[in-house]
PDB file of C-alpha atoms in Angstrom:
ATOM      1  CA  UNK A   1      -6.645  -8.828 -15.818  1.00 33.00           C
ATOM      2  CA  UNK A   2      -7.462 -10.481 -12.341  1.00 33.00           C
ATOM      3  CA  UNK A   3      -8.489  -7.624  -9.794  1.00 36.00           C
ATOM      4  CA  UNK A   4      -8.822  -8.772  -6.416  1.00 37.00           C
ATOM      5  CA  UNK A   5      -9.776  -6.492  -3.801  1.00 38.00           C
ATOM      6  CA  UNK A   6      -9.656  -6.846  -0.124  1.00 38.00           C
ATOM      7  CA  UNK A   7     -12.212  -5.127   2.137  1.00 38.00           C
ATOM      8  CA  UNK A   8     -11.470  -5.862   5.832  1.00 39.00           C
ATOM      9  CA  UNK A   9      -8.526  -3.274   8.029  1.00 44.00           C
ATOM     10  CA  UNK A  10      -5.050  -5.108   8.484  1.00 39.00           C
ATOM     11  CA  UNK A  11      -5.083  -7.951   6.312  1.00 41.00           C
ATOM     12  CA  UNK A  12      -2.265 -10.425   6.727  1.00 41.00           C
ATOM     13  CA  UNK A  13      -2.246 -12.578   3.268  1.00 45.00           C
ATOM     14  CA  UNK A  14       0.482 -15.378   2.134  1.00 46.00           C
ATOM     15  CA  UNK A  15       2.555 -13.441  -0.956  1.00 47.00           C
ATOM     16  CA  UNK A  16       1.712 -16.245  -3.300  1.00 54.00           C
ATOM     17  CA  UNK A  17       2.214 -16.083  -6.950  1.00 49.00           C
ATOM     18  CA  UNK A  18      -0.831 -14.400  -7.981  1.00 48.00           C
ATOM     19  CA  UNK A  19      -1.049 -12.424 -11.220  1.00 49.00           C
ATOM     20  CA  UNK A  20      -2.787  -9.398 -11.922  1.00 47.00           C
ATOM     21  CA  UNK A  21      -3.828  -6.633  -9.516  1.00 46.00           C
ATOM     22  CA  UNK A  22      -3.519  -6.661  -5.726  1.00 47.00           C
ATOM     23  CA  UNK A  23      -5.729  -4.110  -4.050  1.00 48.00           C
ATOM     24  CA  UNK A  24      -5.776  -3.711  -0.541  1.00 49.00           C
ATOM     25  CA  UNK A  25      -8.283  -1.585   2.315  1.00 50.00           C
ATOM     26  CA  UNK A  26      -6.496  -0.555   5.066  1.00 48.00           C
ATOM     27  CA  UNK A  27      -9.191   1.108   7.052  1.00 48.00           C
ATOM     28  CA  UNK A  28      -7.808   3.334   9.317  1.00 61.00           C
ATOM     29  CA  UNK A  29      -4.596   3.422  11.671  1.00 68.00           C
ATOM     30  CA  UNK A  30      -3.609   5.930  14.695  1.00 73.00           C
ATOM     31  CA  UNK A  31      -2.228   8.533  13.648  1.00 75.00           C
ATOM     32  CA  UNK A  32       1.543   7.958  14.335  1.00 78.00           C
ATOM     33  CA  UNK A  33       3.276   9.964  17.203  1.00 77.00           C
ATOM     34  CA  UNK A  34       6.132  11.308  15.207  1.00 80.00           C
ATOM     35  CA  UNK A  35       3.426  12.746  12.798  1.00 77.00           C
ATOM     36  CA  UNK A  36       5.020  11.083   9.779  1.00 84.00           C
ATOM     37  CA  UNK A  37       1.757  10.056   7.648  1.00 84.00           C
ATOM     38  CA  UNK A  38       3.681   8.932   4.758  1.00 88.00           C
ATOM     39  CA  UNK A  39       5.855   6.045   7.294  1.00 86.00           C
ATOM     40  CA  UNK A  40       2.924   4.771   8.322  1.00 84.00           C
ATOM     41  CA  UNK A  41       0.736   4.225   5.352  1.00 86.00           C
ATOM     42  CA  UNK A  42       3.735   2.634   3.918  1.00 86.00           C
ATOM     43  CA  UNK A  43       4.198   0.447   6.750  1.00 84.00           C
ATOM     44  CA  UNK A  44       0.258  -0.317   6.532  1.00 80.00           C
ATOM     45  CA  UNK A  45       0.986  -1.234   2.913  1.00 80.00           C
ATOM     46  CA  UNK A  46       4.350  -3.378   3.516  1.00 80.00           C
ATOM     47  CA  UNK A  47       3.506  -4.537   6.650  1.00 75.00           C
ATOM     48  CA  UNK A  48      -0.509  -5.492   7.074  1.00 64.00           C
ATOM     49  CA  UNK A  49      -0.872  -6.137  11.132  1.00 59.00           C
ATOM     50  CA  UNK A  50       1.447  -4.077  12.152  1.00 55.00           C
ATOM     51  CA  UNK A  51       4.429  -6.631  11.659  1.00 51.00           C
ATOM     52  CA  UNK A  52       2.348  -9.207  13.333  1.00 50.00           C
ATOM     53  CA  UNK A  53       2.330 -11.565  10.717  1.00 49.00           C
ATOM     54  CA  UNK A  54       1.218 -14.978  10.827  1.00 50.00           C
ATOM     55  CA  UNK A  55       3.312 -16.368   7.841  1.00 60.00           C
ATOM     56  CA  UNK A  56       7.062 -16.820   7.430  1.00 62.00           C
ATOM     57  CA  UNK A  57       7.388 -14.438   4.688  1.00 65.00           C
ATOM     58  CA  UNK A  58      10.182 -11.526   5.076  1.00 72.00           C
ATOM     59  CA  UNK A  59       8.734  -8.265   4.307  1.00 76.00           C
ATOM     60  CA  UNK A  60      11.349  -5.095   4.657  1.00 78.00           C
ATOM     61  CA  UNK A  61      10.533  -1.293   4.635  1.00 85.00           C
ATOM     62  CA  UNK A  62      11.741   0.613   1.625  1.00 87.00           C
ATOM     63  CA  UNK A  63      14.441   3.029   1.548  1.00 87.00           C
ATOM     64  CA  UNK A  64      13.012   6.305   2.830  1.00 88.00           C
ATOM     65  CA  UNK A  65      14.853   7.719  -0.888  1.00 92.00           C
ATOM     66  CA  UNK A  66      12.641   5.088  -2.725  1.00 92.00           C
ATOM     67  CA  UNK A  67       9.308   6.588  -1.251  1.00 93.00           C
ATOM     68  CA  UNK A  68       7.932   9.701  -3.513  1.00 94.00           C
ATOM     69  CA  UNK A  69       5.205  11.297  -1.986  1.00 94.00           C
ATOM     70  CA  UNK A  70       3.350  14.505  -3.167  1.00 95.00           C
ATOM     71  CA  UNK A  71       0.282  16.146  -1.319  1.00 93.00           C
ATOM     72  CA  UNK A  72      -2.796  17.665  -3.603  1.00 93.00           C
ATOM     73  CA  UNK A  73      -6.321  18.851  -2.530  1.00 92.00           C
ATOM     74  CA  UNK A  74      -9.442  16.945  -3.552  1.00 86.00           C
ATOM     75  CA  UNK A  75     -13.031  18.149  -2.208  1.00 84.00           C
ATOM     76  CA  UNK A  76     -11.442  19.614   0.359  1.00 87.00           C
ATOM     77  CA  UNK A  77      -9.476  16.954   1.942  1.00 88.00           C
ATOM     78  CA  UNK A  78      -5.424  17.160   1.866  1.00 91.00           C
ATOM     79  CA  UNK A  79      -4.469  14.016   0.288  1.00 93.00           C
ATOM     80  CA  UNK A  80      -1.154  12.329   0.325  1.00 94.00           C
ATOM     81  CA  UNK A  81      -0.288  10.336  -2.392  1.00 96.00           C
ATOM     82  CA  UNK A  82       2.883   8.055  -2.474  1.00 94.00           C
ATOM     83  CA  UNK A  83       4.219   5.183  -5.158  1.00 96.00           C
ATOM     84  CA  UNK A  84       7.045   2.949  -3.632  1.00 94.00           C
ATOM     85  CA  UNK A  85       8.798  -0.604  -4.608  1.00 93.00           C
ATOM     86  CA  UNK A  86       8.391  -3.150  -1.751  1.00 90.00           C
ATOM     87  CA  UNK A  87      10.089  -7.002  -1.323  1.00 88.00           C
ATOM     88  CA  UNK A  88       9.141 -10.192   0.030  1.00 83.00           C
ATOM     89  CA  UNK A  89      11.151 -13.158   0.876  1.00 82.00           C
ATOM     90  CA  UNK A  90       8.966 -16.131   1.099  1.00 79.00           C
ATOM     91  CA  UNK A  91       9.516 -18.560   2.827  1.00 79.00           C
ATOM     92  CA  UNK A  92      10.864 -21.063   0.215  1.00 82.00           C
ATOM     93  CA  UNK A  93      13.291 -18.505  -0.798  1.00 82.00           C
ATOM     94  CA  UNK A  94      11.755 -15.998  -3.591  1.00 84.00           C
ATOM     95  CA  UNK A  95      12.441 -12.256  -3.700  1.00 85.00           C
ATOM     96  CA  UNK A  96       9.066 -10.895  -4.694  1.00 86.00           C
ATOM     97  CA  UNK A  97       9.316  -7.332  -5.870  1.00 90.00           C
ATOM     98  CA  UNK A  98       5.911  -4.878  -5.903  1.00 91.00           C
ATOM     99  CA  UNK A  99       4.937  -1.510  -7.314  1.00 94.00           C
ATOM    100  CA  UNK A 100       2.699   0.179  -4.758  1.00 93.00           C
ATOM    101  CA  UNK A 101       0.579   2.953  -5.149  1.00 94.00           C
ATOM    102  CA  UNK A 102      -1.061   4.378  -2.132  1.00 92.00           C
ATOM    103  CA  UNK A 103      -3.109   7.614  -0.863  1.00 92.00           C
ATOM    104  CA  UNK A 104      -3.528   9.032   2.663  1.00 91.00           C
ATOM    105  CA  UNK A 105      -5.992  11.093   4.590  1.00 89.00           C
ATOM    106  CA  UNK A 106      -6.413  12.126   8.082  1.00 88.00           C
ATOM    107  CA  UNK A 107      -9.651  13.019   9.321  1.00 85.00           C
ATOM    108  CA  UNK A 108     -11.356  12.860  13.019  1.00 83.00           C
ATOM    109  CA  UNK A 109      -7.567  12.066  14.223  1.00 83.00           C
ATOM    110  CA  UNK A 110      -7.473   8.760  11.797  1.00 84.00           C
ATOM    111  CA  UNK A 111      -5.535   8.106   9.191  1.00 85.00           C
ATOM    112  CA  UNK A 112      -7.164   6.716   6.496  1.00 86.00           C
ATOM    113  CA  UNK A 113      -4.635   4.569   3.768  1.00 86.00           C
ATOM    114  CA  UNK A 114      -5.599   2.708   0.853  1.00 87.00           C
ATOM    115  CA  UNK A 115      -2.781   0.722  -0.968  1.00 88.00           C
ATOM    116  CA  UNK A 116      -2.761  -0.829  -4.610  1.00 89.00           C
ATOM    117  CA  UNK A 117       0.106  -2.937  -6.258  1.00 90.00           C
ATOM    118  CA  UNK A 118       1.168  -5.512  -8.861  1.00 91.00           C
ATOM    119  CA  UNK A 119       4.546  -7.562  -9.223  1.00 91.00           C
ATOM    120  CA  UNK A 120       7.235  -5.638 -10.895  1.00 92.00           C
ATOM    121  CA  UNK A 121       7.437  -8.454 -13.334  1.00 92.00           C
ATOM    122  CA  UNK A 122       3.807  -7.917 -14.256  1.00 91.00           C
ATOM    123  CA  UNK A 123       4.247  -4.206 -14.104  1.00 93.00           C
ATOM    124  CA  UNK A 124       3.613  -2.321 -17.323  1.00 94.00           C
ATOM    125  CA  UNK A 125       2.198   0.978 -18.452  1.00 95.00           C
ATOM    126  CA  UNK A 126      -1.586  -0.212 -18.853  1.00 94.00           C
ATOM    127  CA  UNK A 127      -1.036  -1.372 -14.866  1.00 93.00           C
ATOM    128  CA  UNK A 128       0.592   1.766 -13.577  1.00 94.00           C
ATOM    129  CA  UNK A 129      -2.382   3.870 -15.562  1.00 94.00           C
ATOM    130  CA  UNK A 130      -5.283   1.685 -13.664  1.00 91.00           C
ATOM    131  CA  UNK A 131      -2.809   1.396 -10.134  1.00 92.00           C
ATOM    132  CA  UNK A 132      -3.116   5.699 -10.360  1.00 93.00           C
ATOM    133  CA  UNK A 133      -6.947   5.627 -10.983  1.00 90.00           C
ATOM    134  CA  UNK A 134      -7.871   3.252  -8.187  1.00 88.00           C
ATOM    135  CA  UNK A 135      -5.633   5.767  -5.990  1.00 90.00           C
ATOM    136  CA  UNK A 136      -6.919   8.713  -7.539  1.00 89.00           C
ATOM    137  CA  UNK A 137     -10.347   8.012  -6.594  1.00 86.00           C
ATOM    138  CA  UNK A 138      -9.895   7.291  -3.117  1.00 85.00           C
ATOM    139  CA  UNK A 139     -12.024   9.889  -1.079  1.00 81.00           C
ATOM    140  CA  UNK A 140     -13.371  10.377   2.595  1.00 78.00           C
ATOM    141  CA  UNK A 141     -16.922  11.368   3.140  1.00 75.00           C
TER     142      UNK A 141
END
């Protein structure tokens, strides 16, 4: 299984036809003004830059509905944790569907997001299992 993680805040990658894992690090945001943490680390997730992409790729929000989020302590922290189907048009016409996983923090006014997801087509049980850990361990210090 290809795992390919990338460690620098608001990446803006071409949805090409990778297989395997796709991890991203979305270091921290502002914390949004309407106070909805879960809308914004999905954005983060679905749209890296802040929907200032330099590709021709057309990436939509989920359905609100689609997003299930629960919150659960760990060392302390409150911890949001959401899973959520995204799409992507490319530009040559292909509807690439994602599972994402993601967890959320806010600390020192930040919000913190980290976001991991394969192709729904790739998606199976062993994924989802290693999708949850990668999320599950996600702390802040």
């Amino acid at each position: 299984m290809l795992l390919r993680c990338i460690c620098q805040a608001w990446v803006s990658r071409r949805n090409s036809m990778r297989k395997g894992v796709y991890i991203s690090d979305f270091q921290e945001l502002e914390l949004p003004e309407d106070g909805d943490i879960a809308a914004a680390a999905v954005a983060a997730a679905v749209l890296p830059g802040g929907r200032r992409l330099v590709q021709d790729d057309v990436l939509g929000l989920p359905a609100q509905r689609l997003v299930q989020a629960r919150t659960q302590q760990m060392d302390g922290q409150e911890m949001l944790y959401l899973e959520f189907p995204s799409e992507t048009v490319t530009r040559s016409g292909y509807n690439i569907r994602r599972k994402n996983f993601a967890a959320a923090a806010v600390k020192h006014g930040k919000l913190y997001t980290i976001t991991a997801s394969a192709r729904s087509d790739q998606f199976n049980e062993e994924k989802k299992q290693l999708l949850q850990h990668i999320i599950g361990s996600f702390r802040l210090r």
